[in-house]
Short mmCIF file of C-alpha atoms in Angstrom, two decimals:
data_model
loop_
_atom_site.label_atom_id
_atom_site.label_comp_id
_atom_site.label_asym_id
_atom_site.label_seq_id
_atom_site.Cartn_x
_atom_site.Cartn_y
_atom_site.Cartn_z
CA MET L 29 -57.52 108.82 -62.35
CA THR L 30 -56.78 105.00 -63.64
CA GLN L 31 -57.79 106.35 -66.88
CA GLU L 32 -55.51 109.92 -66.80
CA ILE L 33 -51.93 107.73 -65.03
CA GLN L 34 -52.24 105.56 -68.20
CA GLN L 35 -52.64 107.99 -70.64
CA TRP L 36 -49.94 110.29 -69.39
CA PHE L 37 -48.10 106.63 -69.78
CA ALA L 38 -48.72 106.13 -73.06
CA SER L 39 -47.59 108.95 -73.52
CA ASN L 40 -44.04 109.30 -72.25
CA GLY L 41 -44.85 112.43 -69.40
CA ASP L 42 -42.15 112.40 -67.77
CA ASP L 43 -39.79 112.70 -70.55
CA THR L 44 -41.99 114.68 -72.70
CA HIS L 45 -44.73 116.67 -70.37
CA LEU L 46 -42.18 117.43 -67.39
CA ILE L 47 -39.78 118.66 -69.47
CA ASN L 48 -40.80 120.22 -72.53
CA TYR L 49 -40.30 124.06 -71.49
CA ASP L 50 -39.27 126.83 -73.53
CA LEU L 51 -36.02 127.45 -71.94
CA ASN L 52 -32.19 127.51 -72.30
CA GLU L 53 -28.67 127.55 -70.59
CA ASN L 54 -30.20 131.93 -69.11
CA SER L 55 -33.40 130.16 -67.26
CA ILE L 56 -33.49 129.88 -64.02
CA ILE L 57 -36.00 126.65 -62.61
CA MET L 58 -37.27 125.41 -58.91
CA ASP L 59 -37.95 121.84 -58.06
CA LEU L 60 -39.99 121.43 -54.20
CA GLY L 61 -39.55 118.26 -53.66
CA GLY L 62 -36.44 117.75 -55.46
CA TYR L 63 -36.56 114.09 -54.00
CA THR L 64 -32.49 112.67 -55.09
CA GLY L 65 -33.11 115.19 -58.40
CA VAL L 66 -34.09 113.72 -61.23
CA TRP L 67 -36.34 115.76 -62.59
CA ILE L 68 -33.83 118.56 -62.80
CA GLU L 69 -31.11 115.83 -63.72
CA LYS L 70 -32.91 115.71 -66.86
CA MET L 71 -33.29 119.89 -67.12
CA ILE L 72 -29.85 120.30 -66.58
CA GLU L 73 -29.19 117.79 -69.86
CA LYS L 74 -31.78 119.80 -71.87
CA TYR L 75 -30.85 122.88 -70.91
CA ASN L 76 -29.01 123.52 -69.10
CA PRO L 77 -30.61 125.95 -66.33
CA THR L 78 -29.87 127.33 -63.49
CA ALA L 79 -31.62 124.90 -61.02
CA TYR L 80 -32.49 125.63 -57.87
CA ALA L 81 -33.82 122.46 -55.96
CA ILE L 82 -35.88 122.88 -52.50
CA GLU L 83 -35.57 119.04 -50.92
CA PRO L 84 -36.55 119.49 -46.52
CA ILE L 85 -35.35 115.37 -45.80
CA LYS L 86 -31.08 115.19 -44.87
CA SER L 87 -31.28 112.19 -46.24
CA PHE L 88 -32.49 112.71 -50.04
CA PHE L 89 -30.84 116.21 -49.41
CA GLU L 90 -27.07 114.92 -49.38
CA ILE L 91 -27.55 112.13 -52.09
CA MET L 92 -28.67 115.62 -54.24
CA GLU L 93 -24.95 116.46 -52.71
CA ASN L 94 -23.08 114.41 -54.36
CA LYS L 95 -24.90 113.74 -57.07
CA PHE L 96 -24.52 117.33 -58.71
CA ASN L 97 -20.63 117.88 -56.69
CA GLY L 98 -18.84 121.22 -58.71
CA ASN L 99 -22.42 122.17 -60.56
CA ASN L 100 -22.20 125.76 -59.72
CA LYS L 101 -26.02 126.55 -61.62
CA VAL L 102 -27.23 123.66 -59.05
CA ASN L 103 -28.11 125.46 -55.68
CA LEU L 104 -29.18 122.84 -53.49
CA VAL L 105 -31.37 123.83 -50.28
CA ASN L 106 -32.51 122.13 -47.52
CA LEU L 107 -36.02 123.51 -46.76
CA GLY L 108 -39.34 122.22 -47.63
CA VAL L 109 -41.97 125.28 -48.47
CA SER L 110 -45.68 125.87 -46.49
CA ASN L 111 -47.25 128.64 -46.32
CA GLU L 112 -45.85 129.71 -43.41
CA ASN L 113 -43.06 129.45 -41.05
CA LYS L 114 -42.51 126.96 -38.90
CA LYS L 115 -40.97 123.72 -37.67
CA SER L 116 -42.99 120.49 -38.95
CA LEU L 117 -42.80 116.14 -39.21
CA ILE L 118 -41.78 114.08 -41.69
CA TYR L 119 -43.04 110.32 -41.83
CA LEU L 120 -40.24 109.06 -44.56
CA SER L 121 -41.81 106.50 -47.22
CA GLY L 122 -39.52 106.83 -49.42
CA ASP L 123 -40.43 109.03 -52.39
CA GLY L 124 -44.06 109.42 -51.24
CA SER L 125 -42.82 110.79 -48.06
CA SER L 126 -45.28 113.23 -46.43
CA SER L 127 -47.13 114.72 -43.65
CA ARG L 128 -49.99 112.43 -42.77
CA GLY L 129 -48.23 109.40 -41.35
CA THR L 130 -46.89 106.95 -39.08
CA GLY L 131 -43.55 105.24 -38.81
CA ASN L 132 -40.04 107.07 -39.17
CA SER L 133 -40.32 110.73 -38.71
CA GLU L 134 -37.75 113.09 -39.17
CA GLU L 135 -37.59 117.27 -37.63
CA VAL L 136 -38.11 119.07 -41.12
CA GLU L 137 -37.67 123.12 -41.69
CA LEU L 138 -40.57 124.93 -43.58
CA VAL L 139 -40.58 127.99 -44.65
CA THR L 140 -42.72 130.42 -47.22
CA MET L 141 -42.49 131.03 -51.01
CA ASP L 142 -41.70 134.76 -50.29
CA ASN L 143 -39.27 134.03 -47.61
CA LEU L 144 -37.31 131.06 -50.29
CA LEU L 145 -36.80 133.43 -53.09
CA ASP L 146 -35.46 136.19 -50.77
CA ARG L 147 -33.32 133.18 -49.55
CA CYS L 148 -32.18 132.45 -53.32
CA LYS L 149 -32.20 136.45 -54.10
CA LEU L 150 -34.49 135.42 -56.83
CA ASN L 151 -37.26 138.46 -58.11
CA ASN L 152 -38.31 135.61 -60.99
CA VAL L 153 -38.48 132.50 -61.52
CA ASP L 154 -38.74 131.07 -65.23
CA LEU L 155 -40.22 127.01 -64.17
CA LEU L 156 -41.54 125.90 -60.78
CA GLN L 157 -41.86 122.03 -59.63
CA ILE L 158 -44.33 121.00 -57.43
CA ASN L 159 -44.44 117.79 -56.04
CA ILE L 160 -44.75 117.24 -52.10
CA GLU L 161 -47.36 114.95 -51.31
CA GLY L 162 -50.21 117.39 -50.48
CA GLU L 163 -48.78 120.72 -48.92
CA GLU L 164 -49.47 121.66 -52.38
CA TYR L 165 -52.65 122.55 -51.31
CA PRO L 166 -51.71 125.34 -48.41
CA LEU L 167 -48.45 126.46 -50.67
CA LEU L 168 -50.59 127.78 -53.72
CA GLU L 169 -53.65 129.35 -51.59
CA HIS L 170 -51.09 131.19 -49.72
CA MET L 171 -49.55 131.89 -53.09
CA LEU L 172 -52.49 133.34 -54.26
CA GLU L 173 -52.50 134.91 -51.39
CA THR L 174 -49.52 136.60 -50.82
CA GLY L 175 -49.10 137.28 -54.89
CA SER L 176 -45.98 134.65 -54.68
CA ILE L 177 -47.50 133.17 -57.57
CA ASN L 178 -46.69 135.40 -59.74
CA ARG L 179 -43.11 135.93 -59.47
CA PHE L 180 -43.15 132.06 -61.37
CA LYS L 181 -43.46 131.87 -65.40
CA ASN L 182 -45.13 128.79 -64.81
CA ILE L 183 -45.85 126.32 -62.50
CA GLN L 184 -46.43 122.44 -62.83
CA ILE L 185 -48.13 120.94 -60.65
CA GLN L 186 -48.63 117.00 -59.32
CA PHE L 187 -52.50 117.67 -57.07
CA HIS L 188 -52.91 114.36 -55.11
CA GLY L 189 -56.34 113.16 -54.22
CA SER L 190 -58.37 111.54 -52.35
CA GLY L 191 -55.91 108.29 -51.42
CA HIS L 192 -53.90 109.99 -48.88
CA GLY L 193 -56.23 110.45 -46.73
CA PHE L 194 -57.37 114.29 -46.82
CA ASP L 195 -59.40 115.76 -44.26
CA PHE L 196 -60.85 118.12 -46.65
CA ASP L 197 -61.87 117.12 -50.61
CA PRO L 198 -59.54 117.74 -53.03
CA VAL L 199 -61.46 117.75 -56.47
CA SER L 200 -63.44 121.59 -54.53
CA ARG L 201 -59.58 122.40 -53.14
CA ARG L 202 -58.14 122.10 -56.41
CA ARG L 203 -60.55 124.50 -58.68
CA LYS L 204 -60.16 127.40 -57.21
CA ILE L 205 -56.56 127.59 -56.96
CA GLN L 206 -57.28 126.74 -60.60
CA ASN L 207 -59.59 129.34 -60.54
CA GLY L 208 -56.66 131.71 -58.76
CA LEU L 209 -54.44 130.53 -61.56
CA ILE L 210 -56.77 131.43 -63.75
CA LYS L 211 -57.19 134.99 -62.74
CA ASN L 212 -53.84 135.57 -62.09
CA GLY L 213 -53.67 135.75 -65.52
CA PHE L 214 -52.13 131.75 -66.30
CA ILE L 215 -53.65 129.20 -68.78
CA GLN L 216 -53.43 125.54 -68.31
CA LYS L 217 -50.18 124.07 -70.85
CA TYR L 218 -51.20 120.19 -69.98
CA ASN L 219 -53.39 118.72 -67.80
CA PHE L 220 -53.85 114.58 -66.22
CA GLU L 221 -56.35 115.06 -63.69
CA PHE L 222 -54.06 114.39 -59.77
CA VAL L 223 -50.86 112.90 -62.30
CA TRP L 224 -50.07 116.18 -63.20
CA GLU L 225 -50.68 119.74 -64.57
CA SER L 226 -48.98 122.97 -66.05
CA TRP L 227 -49.86 126.54 -65.87
CA GLN L 228 -48.49 129.27 -68.24
CA LYS L 229 -48.88 133.41 -67.17
CA ILE L 230 -49.64 135.09 -70.32
CA LYS L 231 -50.32 138.61 -68.85
#
C-alpha cells in the first residue's frame, strides 16, 4: 500500500493519470464525491467538458457553488450515490467524510446511479470518477447488476482498503468488481492498488 502511494506521487498521479483522457469540449464527465471541485477544476482547464459534480455534504457543495458560479458547463448536484435510494448519515471529516465514524454528522440523500442519470438527463458519460470513502463497493456492485455500468466509457476509482474499518474483505470484494468490469468489456488503463485505478470500455 505504502509503495503504491509512493509510486503514485512519483508519477505525479494527481496531475497525470487522473486527468489524462481522450476528451474535448463536447465530452461529459461526472465526479462522485466532488468535495470542493479540485478535480473538476483541473478537467475544465484542460478539456472544457460538460461536468457533473455530485456531492452530498452541504458545506462542500456550497464551496463548489461559489467556485463555479457563472460556469454553465458545470452542473452541481447535492446528492450522494449508492445501491439504493435512501437517507443516510455521513460523519464529517474533511475529504475523508464517510458513513463510518463518530462526532458531527449530516443527514444526506442517496440515490442509485440510474436515478442520478435520469435526474441529470444523461444517457452516457465519457468519464466517471468515484471517490466515496468505501461506498464504491455497493455502488459498483449495483451498477454491474443493473447494467448501468455500461453507460460509462471510462471509470476511475479510488478503492479504499482495510484501514477504513470495513466489516468485509476489501481485497476479494474489489477483485469481484474488477472481474465484473472485465466481463462487461472494460480493460484496465492504469492501476495503483487501493490508490487509484482506471477502466476503459472497449466493447
